[in-house]
């Protein structure tokens, strides 16, 4: 455990202060957007741990988010609500028995389930590398969605779950976002973090230096899965309803844009990327509505936002491959400016 | 299983398998030369189906002419995506290429989504292809018979180009060692463009065939089919054209046979390709006909 530096304490205080103050400054709509941003910060930072810091191109966060969301939702819904909702098939006995109104317990269970899944999956997934790892994880993410659709007695099939208690207020999402950023940063700057970066930069060299690369990759994978599961639980409790189709490849794509835009491997980048993509996505919502330009009204073109995002992704990859922050953190950037000033 | 049902499944499996095979060839060839999983390939198939559809509806072209039109457009599109999104990244890490490929894929999907709407359109199947042939108890649409035959012809042409022409030799050399090929005075970028054009043409034909058998086209149709075709390419041994065809047929047959034998698994139909893919990558990463990873392909 490192001794916290004064800059870190200032950042922490600023984040907590902003969290409390935002309740007094913003209207309900902005608070909802902030809530989304907080959830996506958790997802992006944890995705960055496996994808940016460890360099394993996993395309599976959608699967873990789905597992977390379903576990949390099934725990929080009581038996009456389940009996009422399950239209396709009556819920199985285990699902009916499974109930607790403790929100934090449900979140923890969501995280733990995702972690267990990640630990099991890491055996097949890390037998392959590079592009193949990408396609295997993509396959698993897809299979999780197919399972959610095809077991209506557990998940209510493609109808999904609704009227999930909306426990996830901004205090919870923001608080957990701050905690997970601190947690991930501590991992990145620990012995494990250095091993992860070694695996990213040259896996064979790391192996030759005595790093147990499988253990390192599994640690990164399951830590990221834990946070993604928790994020999924928050997601379920924030939007109050979930359907399997929300958790397809599109979600992974969004997270990928976020971390690539911010800079693969940089946590500050991931946070800034989240704010830009989710906040910017909210701001660009006008693109999906009828546009009037020079007195001429164009029809609504739903999907225009996604075109803008894909073009941004391609342009970032072509012209600014390192993203906004590259592999640096905000504090590194300060240090870099400091050196410049001293000269 | 009754004999007639068996025959019916055989015909359907062959038909589905050859469509996967046509698309898988593009994946395998691009992977061979660039070591890139071209995520946009499935969407090029979708573009092929749409261009053929609009060629018939808007330009009043006859079906064959519309297919030729679609093939031309897709070949151009393949070359354009290569020039815009992949060429500047030749020396970049492969992950960057993969990300731009995903970007191109989403761009094409959403572009078509915005221009043509997300609701499925009914593909117009020419009447002479709707004729139903009856052999005893077995009834098949004539297109289900024509698709595998044309696939085999196209496969023969592809193999001829690869193994009997100068360009084919250059493609194989490129797959073997891209740096040495440049030293030998071969324009690597030109050869890569040819590979993209060839793969995209086959994908366009695959897309048209798909729409003939399942006459409903939508902007997202390429995603799942593309991923399954990629799974087929890996199953057969990525980099090997014959392997891609074999993998396509295996996955096509599995889907048809399993759904026909046990309909309760039909919900999992789309997952088979991925289960195959994962098993193959774990136990025999080179696939059925593939060579060792870093050695020659094709």
mmCIF file of N, CA, C and O in Angstrom, chain A residues 261-342:
data_model
loop_
_atom_site.group_PDB
_atom_site.id
_atom_site.type_symbol
_atom_site.label_atom_id
_atom_site.label_comp_id
_atom_site.label_asym_id
_atom_site.label_seq_id
_atom_site.Cartn_x
_atom_site.Cartn_y
_atom_site.Cartn_z
ATOM 1 N N UNK A 261 -10.361 5.885 -27.032
ATOM 2 C CA UNK A 261 -10.353 7.345 -27.124
ATOM 3 C C UNK A 261 -9.521 7.947 -25.999
ATOM 4 O O UNK A 261 -8.718 8.855 -26.211
ATOM 5 N N UNK A 262 -9.682 7.422 -24.789
ATOM 6 C CA UNK A 262 -8.949 7.972 -23.653
ATOM 7 C C UNK A 262 -7.483 7.583 -23.680
ATOM 8 O O UNK A 262 -6.643 8.268 -23.111
ATOM 9 N N UNK A 263 -7.168 6.489 -24.335
ATOM 10 C CA UNK A 263 -5.800 5.985 -24.332
ATOM 11 C C UNK A 263 -5.766 4.646 -23.630
ATOM 12 O O UNK A 263 -6.012 4.583 -22.423
ATOM 13 N N UNK A 264 -5.472 3.592 -24.389
ATOM 14 C CA UNK A 264 -5.457 2.256 -23.801
ATOM 15 C C UNK A 264 -4.438 2.201 -22.680
ATOM 16 O O UNK A 264 -3.274 2.513 -22.882
ATOM 17 N N UNK A 265 -4.877 1.813 -21.500
ATOM 18 C CA UNK A 265 -3.939 1.667 -20.403
ATOM 19 C C UNK A 265 -3.933 2.835 -19.442
ATOM 20 O O UNK A 265 -3.313 2.764 -18.395
ATOM 21 N N UNK A 266 -4.613 3.924 -19.793
ATOM 22 C CA UNK A 266 -4.631 5.072 -18.894
ATOM 23 C C UNK A 266 -5.983 5.160 -18.199
ATOM 24 O O UNK A 266 -7.027 5.197 -18.863
ATOM 25 N N UNK A 267 -5.972 5.165 -16.864
ATOM 26 C CA UNK A 267 -7.237 5.213 -16.134
ATOM 27 C C UNK A 267 -7.878 6.596 -16.256
ATOM 28 O O UNK A 267 -9.086 6.715 -16.389
ATOM 29 N N UNK A 268 -7.036 7.655 -16.185
ATOM 30 C CA UNK A 268 -7.588 8.996 -16.402
ATOM 31 C C UNK A 268 -8.226 9.064 -17.766
ATOM 32 O O UNK A 268 -9.296 9.653 -17.944
ATOM 33 N N UNK A 269 -7.559 8.439 -18.745
ATOM 34 C CA UNK A 269 -8.094 8.405 -20.097
ATOM 35 C C UNK A 269 -9.448 7.728 -20.125
ATOM 36 O O UNK A 269 -10.378 8.199 -20.785
ATOM 37 N N UNK A 270 -9.558 6.607 -19.374
ATOM 38 C CA UNK A 270 -10.834 5.883 -19.369
ATOM 39 C C UNK A 270 -11.941 6.759 -18.790
ATOM 40 O O UNK A 270 -13.060 6.790 -19.305
ATOM 41 N N UNK A 271 -11.604 7.493 -17.718
ATOM 42 C CA UNK A 271 -12.630 8.348 -17.091
ATOM 43 C C UNK A 271 -13.023 9.460 -18.052
ATOM 44 O O UNK A 271 -14.214 9.705 -18.299
ATOM 45 N N UNK A 272 -12.019 10.115 -18.625
ATOM 46 C CA UNK A 272 -12.308 11.207 -19.560
ATOM 47 C C UNK A 272 -13.069 10.677 -20.769
ATOM 48 O O UNK A 272 -14.035 11.312 -21.243
ATOM 49 N N UNK A 273 -12.649 9.503 -21.267
ATOM 50 C CA UNK A 273 -13.338 8.891 -22.399
ATOM 51 C C UNK A 273 -14.801 8.636 -22.085
ATOM 52 O O UNK A 273 -15.682 8.891 -22.904
ATOM 53 N N UNK A 274 -15.066 8.137 -20.857
ATOM 54 C CA UNK A 274 -16.461 7.896 -20.472
ATOM 55 C C UNK A 274 -17.258 9.179 -20.515
ATOM 56 O O UNK A 274 -18.367 9.225 -21.053
ATOM 57 N N UNK A 275 -16.663 10.250 -19.928
ATOM 58 C CA UNK A 275 -17.402 11.515 -19.884
ATOM 59 C C UNK A 275 -17.662 11.999 -21.300
ATOM 60 O O UNK A 275 -18.776 12.421 -21.630
ATOM 61 N N UNK A 276 -16.644 11.880 -22.173
ATOM 62 C CA UNK A 276 -16.825 12.349 -23.547
ATOM 63 C C UNK A 276 -17.853 11.523 -24.301
ATOM 64 O O UNK A 276 -18.722 12.066 -24.981
ATOM 65 N N UNK A 277 -17.751 10.192 -24.181
ATOM 66 C CA UNK A 277 -18.626 9.342 -24.998
ATOM 67 C C UNK A 277 -20.050 9.325 -24.454
ATOM 68 O O UNK A 277 -21.004 9.516 -25.210
ATOM 69 N N UNK A 278 -20.203 9.104 -23.140
ATOM 70 C CA UNK A 278 -21.565 9.020 -22.593
ATOM 71 C C UNK A 278 -22.194 10.407 -22.540
ATOM 72 O O UNK A 278 -23.324 10.621 -23.001
ATOM 73 N N UNK A 279 -21.420 11.378 -22.004
ATOM 74 C CA UNK A 279 -21.944 12.737 -21.962
ATOM 75 C C UNK A 279 -22.145 13.275 -23.371
ATOM 76 O O UNK A 279 -23.192 13.835 -23.701
ATOM 77 N N UNK A 280 -21.133 13.054 -24.235
ATOM 78 C CA UNK A 280 -21.236 13.517 -25.617
ATOM 79 C C UNK A 280 -22.370 12.816 -26.346
ATOM 80 O O UNK A 280 -23.069 13.421 -27.159
ATOM 81 N N UNK A 281 -22.570 11.521 -26.026
ATOM 82 C CA UNK A 281 -23.670 10.784 -26.636
ATOM 83 C C UNK A 281 -24.999 11.402 -26.266
ATOM 84 O O UNK A 281 -25.907 11.503 -27.083
ATOM 85 N N UNK A 282 -25.106 11.846 -25.023
ATOM 86 C CA UNK A 282 -26.324 12.529 -24.562
ATOM 87 C C UNK A 282 -26.492 13.839 -25.339
ATOM 88 O O UNK A 282 -27.569 14.174 -25.805
ATOM 89 N N UNK A 283 -25.356 14.530 -25.490
ATOM 90 C CA UNK A 283 -25.386 15.836 -26.146
ATOM 91 C C UNK A 283 -25.691 15.685 -27.637
ATOM 92 O O UNK A 283 -26.366 16.509 -28.246
ATOM 93 N N UNK A 284 -25.159 14.585 -28.232
ATOM 94 C CA UNK A 284 -25.369 14.357 -29.664
ATOM 95 C C UNK A 284 -26.728 13.745 -29.953
ATOM 96 O O UNK A 284 -27.030 13.402 -31.077
ATOM 97 N N UNK A 285 -27.562 13.593 -28.897
ATOM 98 C CA UNK A 285 -28.863 12.978 -29.085
ATOM 99 C C UNK A 285 -29.677 13.730 -30.144
ATOM 100 O O UNK A 285 -30.530 13.165 -30.794
ATOM 101 N N UNK A 286 -29.369 15.038 -30.312
ATOM 102 C CA UNK A 286 -30.108 15.806 -31.307
ATOM 103 C C UNK A 286 -29.916 15.227 -32.703
ATOM 104 O O UNK A 286 -30.754 15.395 -33.574
ATOM 105 N N UNK A 287 -28.820 14.507 -32.912
ATOM 106 C CA UNK A 287 -28.567 13.932 -34.239
ATOM 107 C C UNK A 287 -29.621 12.895 -34.609
ATOM 108 O O UNK A 287 -29.905 12.689 -35.784
ATOM 109 N N UNK A 288 -30.168 12.211 -33.586
ATOM 110 C CA UNK A 288 -31.162 11.182 -33.875
ATOM 111 C C UNK A 288 -32.555 11.763 -34.060
ATOM 112 O O UNK A 288 -33.480 11.055 -34.405
ATOM 113 N N UNK A 289 -32.693 13.075 -33.823
ATOM 114 C CA UNK A 289 -34.005 13.699 -33.952
ATOM 115 C C UNK A 289 -34.038 14.526 -35.239
ATOM 116 O O UNK A 289 -33.012 14.724 -35.870
ATOM 117 N N UNK A 290 -35.235 15.000 -35.634
ATOM 118 C CA UNK A 290 -35.274 15.809 -36.850
ATOM 119 C C UNK A 290 -34.351 17.017 -36.733
ATOM 120 O O UNK A 290 -34.301 17.676 -35.693
ATOM 121 N N UNK A 291 -33.585 17.266 -37.771
ATOM 122 C CA UNK A 291 -32.626 18.362 -37.733
ATOM 123 C C UNK A 291 -33.116 19.458 -38.668
ATOM 124 O O UNK A 291 -33.521 19.164 -39.804
ATOM 125 N N UNK A 292 -33.101 20.694 -38.205
ATOM 126 C CA UNK A 292 -33.398 21.758 -39.167
ATOM 127 C C UNK A 292 -32.120 22.540 -39.422
ATOM 128 O O UNK A 292 -31.431 22.971 -38.505
ATOM 129 N N UNK A 293 -31.795 22.630 -40.707
ATOM 130 C CA UNK A 293 -30.525 23.226 -41.094
ATOM 131 C C UNK A 293 -30.830 24.246 -42.181
ATOM 132 O O UNK A 293 -31.438 23.906 -43.194
ATOM 133 N N UNK A 294 -30.482 25.488 -41.990
ATOM 134 C CA UNK A 294 -30.736 26.556 -42.955
ATOM 135 C C UNK A 294 -32.204 26.548 -43.394
ATOM 136 O O UNK A 294 -32.527 26.593 -44.580
ATOM 137 N N UNK A 295 -33.096 26.425 -42.431
ATOM 138 C CA UNK A 295 -34.512 26.494 -42.740
ATOM 139 C C UNK A 295 -35.080 25.252 -43.390
ATOM 140 O O UNK A 295 -36.254 25.177 -43.685
ATOM 141 N N UNK A 296 -34.230 24.239 -43.613
ATOM 142 C CA UNK A 296 -34.730 23.005 -44.214
ATOM 143 C C UNK A 296 -34.722 21.922 -43.149
ATOM 144 O O UNK A 296 -33.710 21.702 -42.497
ATOM 145 N N UNK A 297 -35.847 21.252 -42.954
ATOM 146 C CA UNK A 297 -35.910 20.246 -41.902
ATOM 147 C C UNK A 297 -35.669 18.863 -42.479
ATOM 148 O O UNK A 297 -36.355 18.443 -43.407
ATOM 149 N N UNK A 298 -34.659 18.189 -41.942
ATOM 150 C CA UNK A 298 -34.407 16.810 -42.339
ATOM 151 C C UNK A 298 -35.171 15.886 -41.422
ATOM 152 O O UNK A 298 -35.396 16.208 -40.259
ATOM 153 N N UNK A 299 -35.570 14.735 -41.947
ATOM 154 C CA UNK A 299 -36.285 13.778 -41.120
ATOM 155 C C UNK A 299 -35.365 13.220 -40.047
ATOM 156 O O UNK A 299 -34.147 13.285 -40.163
ATOM 157 N N UNK A 300 -35.995 12.672 -39.003
ATOM 158 C CA UNK A 300 -35.203 12.053 -37.945
ATOM 159 C C UNK A 300 -34.454 10.869 -38.526
ATOM 160 O O UNK A 300 -35.002 10.098 -39.311
ATOM 161 N N UNK A 301 -33.183 10.755 -38.190
ATOM 162 C CA UNK A 301 -32.397 9.637 -38.679
ATOM 163 C C UNK A 301 -31.820 8.884 -37.494
ATOM 164 O O UNK A 301 -30.680 9.139 -37.103
ATOM 165 N N UNK A 302 -32.576 7.976 -36.885
ATOM 166 C CA UNK A 302 -32.044 7.260 -35.738
ATOM 167 C C UNK A 302 -30.825 6.448 -36.157
ATOM 168 O O UNK A 302 -30.846 5.786 -37.187
ATOM 169 N N UNK A 303 -29.759 6.532 -35.385
ATOM 170 C CA UNK A 303 -28.556 5.792 -35.733
ATOM 171 C C UNK A 303 -27.431 6.702 -36.203
ATOM 172 O O UNK A 303 -26.294 6.280 -36.290
ATOM 173 N N UNK A 304 -27.759 7.955 -36.470
ATOM 174 C CA UNK A 304 -26.730 8.885 -36.931
ATOM 175 C C UNK A 304 -25.628 9.040 -35.884
ATOM 176 O O UNK A 304 -24.449 9.169 -36.213
ATOM 177 N N UNK A 305 -26.045 8.975 -34.609
ATOM 178 C CA UNK A 305 -25.091 9.069 -33.509
ATOM 179 C C UNK A 305 -24.032 7.974 -33.619
ATOM 180 O O UNK A 305 -22.848 8.208 -33.429
ATOM 181 N N UNK A 306 -24.495 6.769 -33.935
ATOM 182 C CA UNK A 306 -23.552 5.652 -34.007
ATOM 183 C C UNK A 306 -22.581 5.835 -35.165
ATOM 184 O O UNK A 306 -21.431 5.446 -35.088
ATOM 185 N N UNK A 307 -23.070 6.451 -36.279
ATOM 186 C CA UNK A 307 -22.158 6.723 -37.396
ATOM 187 C C UNK A 307 -21.051 7.641 -36.931
ATOM 188 O O UNK A 307 -19.863 7.396 -37.170
ATOM 189 N N UNK A 308 -21.467 8.715 -36.212
ATOM 190 C CA UNK A 308 -20.468 9.658 -35.708
ATOM 191 C C UNK A 308 -19.453 8.931 -34.833
ATOM 192 O O UNK A 308 -18.238 9.113 -34.974
ATOM 193 N N UNK A 309 -19.959 8.033 -33.962
ATOM 194 C CA UNK A 309 -19.043 7.334 -33.058
ATOM 195 C C UNK A 309 -18.098 6.412 -33.813
ATOM 196 O O UNK A 309 -16.904 6.342 -33.503
ATOM 197 N N UNK A 310 -18.619 5.697 -34.814
ATOM 198 C CA UNK A 310 -17.707 4.794 -35.538
ATOM 199 C C UNK A 310 -16.655 5.580 -36.291
ATOM 200 O O UNK A 310 -15.495 5.171 -36.342
ATOM 201 N N UNK A 311 -17.065 6.737 -36.867
ATOM 202 C CA UNK A 311 -16.071 7.551 -37.573
ATOM 203 C C UNK A 311 -15.015 8.046 -36.596
ATOM 204 O O UNK A 311 -13.813 8.016 -36.893
ATOM 205 N N UNK A 312 -15.476 8.452 -35.386
ATOM 206 C CA UNK A 312 -14.503 8.920 -34.384
ATOM 207 C C UNK A 312 -13.517 7.803 -34.054
ATOM 208 O O UNK A 312 -12.300 8.010 -34.007
ATOM 209 N N UNK A 313 -14.048 6.589 -33.857
ATOM 210 C CA UNK A 313 -13.169 5.466 -33.510
ATOM 211 C C UNK A 313 -12.117 5.245 -34.588
ATOM 212 O O UNK A 313 -10.921 5.102 -34.311
ATOM 213 N N UNK A 314 -12.559 5.242 -35.856
ATOM 214 C CA UNK A 314 -11.621 4.997 -36.958
ATOM 215 C C UNK A 314 -10.591 6.128 -37.010
ATOM 216 O O UNK A 314 -9.382 5.876 -37.125
ATOM 217 N N UNK A 315 -11.061 7.379 -36.890
ATOM 218 C CA UNK A 315 -10.131 8.503 -36.982
ATOM 219 C C UNK A 315 -9.114 8.473 -35.848
ATOM 220 O O UNK A 315 -7.921 8.716 -36.064
ATOM 221 N N UNK A 316 -9.588 8.154 -34.620
ATOM 222 C CA UNK A 316 -8.650 8.086 -33.492
ATOM 223 C C UNK A 316 -7.589 7.040 -33.773
ATOM 224 O O UNK A 316 -6.388 7.266 -33.576
ATOM 225 N N UNK A 317 -8.026 5.874 -34.288
ATOM 226 C CA UNK A 317 -7.057 4.813 -34.548
ATOM 227 C C UNK A 317 -6.076 5.209 -35.644
ATOM 228 O O UNK A 317 -4.909 4.860 -35.621
ATOM 229 N N UNK A 318 -6.565 5.987 -36.658
ATOM 230 C CA UNK A 318 -5.691 6.323 -37.784
ATOM 231 C C UNK A 318 -4.718 7.441 -37.424
ATOM 232 O O UNK A 318 -3.553 7.398 -37.801
ATOM 233 N N UNK A 319 -5.217 8.462 -36.715
ATOM 234 C CA UNK A 319 -4.394 9.662 -36.555
ATOM 235 C C UNK A 319 -3.866 9.873 -35.142
ATOM 236 O O UNK A 319 -2.911 10.593 -34.960
ATOM 237 N N UNK A 320 -4.510 9.304 -34.147
ATOM 238 C CA UNK A 320 -4.032 9.503 -32.778
ATOM 239 C C UNK A 320 -4.107 8.174 -32.065
ATOM 240 O O UNK A 320 -4.929 7.970 -31.190
ATOM 241 N N UNK A 321 -3.257 7.260 -32.510
ATOM 242 C CA UNK A 321 -3.421 5.880 -32.073
ATOM 243 C C UNK A 321 -3.309 5.734 -30.562
ATOM 244 O O UNK A 321 -3.832 4.815 -29.974
ATOM 245 N N UNK A 322 -2.623 6.689 -29.931
ATOM 246 C CA UNK A 322 -2.427 6.572 -28.490
ATOM 247 C C UNK A 322 -3.626 7.091 -27.695
ATOM 248 O O UNK A 322 -3.649 6.993 -26.481
ATOM 249 N N UNK A 323 -4.610 7.687 -28.355
ATOM 250 C CA UNK A 323 -5.735 8.261 -27.620
ATOM 251 C C UNK A 323 -5.350 9.571 -26.971
ATOM 252 O O UNK A 323 -4.300 10.149 -27.270
ATOM 253 N N UNK A 324 -6.201 10.057 -26.075
ATOM 254 C CA UNK A 324 -5.954 11.375 -25.498
ATOM 255 C C UNK A 324 -4.768 11.350 -24.538
ATOM 256 O O UNK A 324 -3.880 12.187 -24.599
ATOM 257 N N UNK A 325 -4.751 10.349 -23.665
ATOM 258 C CA UNK A 325 -3.709 10.339 -22.647
ATOM 259 C C UNK A 325 -2.590 9.346 -22.947
ATOM 260 O O UNK A 325 -1.606 9.296 -22.214
ATOM 261 N N UNK A 326 -2.724 8.547 -24.001
ATOM 262 C CA UNK A 326 -1.722 7.518 -24.230
ATOM 263 C C UNK A 326 -1.728 6.552 -23.075
ATOM 264 O O UNK A 326 -2.782 6.156 -22.601
ATOM 265 N N UNK A 327 -0.535 6.203 -22.608
ATOM 266 C CA UNK A 327 -0.496 5.318 -21.443
ATOM 267 C C UNK A 327 -0.290 6.104 -20.159
ATOM 268 O O UNK A 327 -0.119 5.535 -19.095
ATOM 269 N N UNK A 328 -0.264 7.443 -20.262
ATOM 270 C CA UNK A 328 0.025 8.252 -19.081
ATOM 271 C C UNK A 328 -1.225 8.449 -18.237
ATOM 272 O O UNK A 328 -2.343 8.253 -18.677
ATOM 273 N N UNK A 329 -1.023 8.868 -17.006
ATOM 274 C CA UNK A 329 -2.128 9.285 -16.147
ATOM 275 C C UNK A 329 -2.080 10.791 -16.029
ATOM 276 O O UNK A 329 -1.101 11.438 -16.412
ATOM 277 N N UNK A 330 -3.123 11.354 -15.440
ATOM 278 C CA UNK A 330 -3.185 12.805 -15.296
ATOM 279 C C UNK A 330 -2.002 13.312 -14.472
ATOM 280 O O UNK A 330 -1.372 14.312 -14.812
ATOM 281 N N UNK A 331 -1.661 12.566 -13.397
ATOM 282 C CA UNK A 331 -0.558 13.013 -12.534
ATOM 283 C C UNK A 331 0.762 12.995 -13.297
ATOM 284 O O UNK A 331 1.594 13.874 -13.126
ATOM 285 N N UNK A 332 0.923 11.986 -14.192
ATOM 286 C CA UNK A 332 2.145 11.955 -14.996
ATOM 287 C C UNK A 332 2.227 13.197 -15.875
ATOM 288 O O UNK A 332 3.291 13.776 -16.074
ATOM 289 N N UNK A 333 1.043 13.576 -16.405
ATOM 290 C CA UNK A 333 1.013 14.748 -17.280
ATOM 291 C C UNK A 333 1.419 15.994 -16.503
ATOM 292 O O UNK A 333 2.161 16.823 -17.002
ATOM 293 N N UNK A 334 0.949 16.103 -15.257
ATOM 294 C CA UNK A 334 1.363 17.233 -14.415
ATOM 295 C C UNK A 334 2.875 17.249 -14.265
ATOM 296 O O UNK A 334 3.539 18.266 -14.413
ATOM 297 N N UNK A 335 3.407 16.048 -13.969
ATOM 298 C CA UNK A 335 4.844 15.945 -13.751
ATOM 299 C C UNK A 335 5.591 16.393 -15.004
ATOM 300 O O UNK A 335 6.575 17.104 -14.960
ATOM 301 N N UNK A 336 5.035 15.983 -16.182
ATOM 302 C CA UNK A 336 5.659 16.311 -17.460
ATOM 303 C C UNK A 336 5.665 17.828 -17.655
ATOM 304 O O UNK A 336 6.667 18.431 -18.009
ATOM 305 N N UNK A 337 4.529 18.473 -17.312
ATOM 306 C CA UNK A 337 4.459 19.926 -17.412
ATOM 307 C C UNK A 337 5.438 20.569 -16.449
ATOM 308 O O UNK A 337 6.110 21.540 -16.770
ATOM 309 N N UNK A 338 5.530 19.989 -15.232
ATOM 310 C CA UNK A 338 6.447 20.516 -14.223
ATOM 311 C C UNK A 338 7.865 20.531 -14.738
ATOM 312 O O UNK A 338 8.589 21.535 -14.629
ATOM 313 N N UNK A 339 8.279 19.433 -15.378
ATOM 314 C CA UNK A 339 9.635 19.355 -15.913
ATOM 315 C C UNK A 339 9.844 20.422 -16.968
ATOM 316 O O UNK A 339 10.889 21.071 -17.023
ATOM 317 N N UNK A 340 8.835 20.601 -17.825
ATOM 318 C CA UNK A 340 8.928 21.620 -18.866
ATOM 319 C C UNK A 340 9.159 22.999 -18.252
ATOM 320 O O UNK A 340 9.960 23.797 -18.731
ATOM 321 N N UNK A 341 8.397 23.276 -17.157
ATOM 322 C CA UNK A 341 8.465 24.613 -16.560
ATOM 323 C C UNK A 341 9.830 24.863 -15.943
ATOM 324 O O UNK A 341 10.357 25.966 -15.991
ATOM 325 N N UNK A 342 10.415 23.796 -15.340
ATOM 326 C CA UNK A 342 11.696 23.983 -14.658
ATOM 327 C C UNK A 342 12.807 24.357 -15.632
ATOM 328 O O UNK A 342 13.769 25.013 -15.272
#
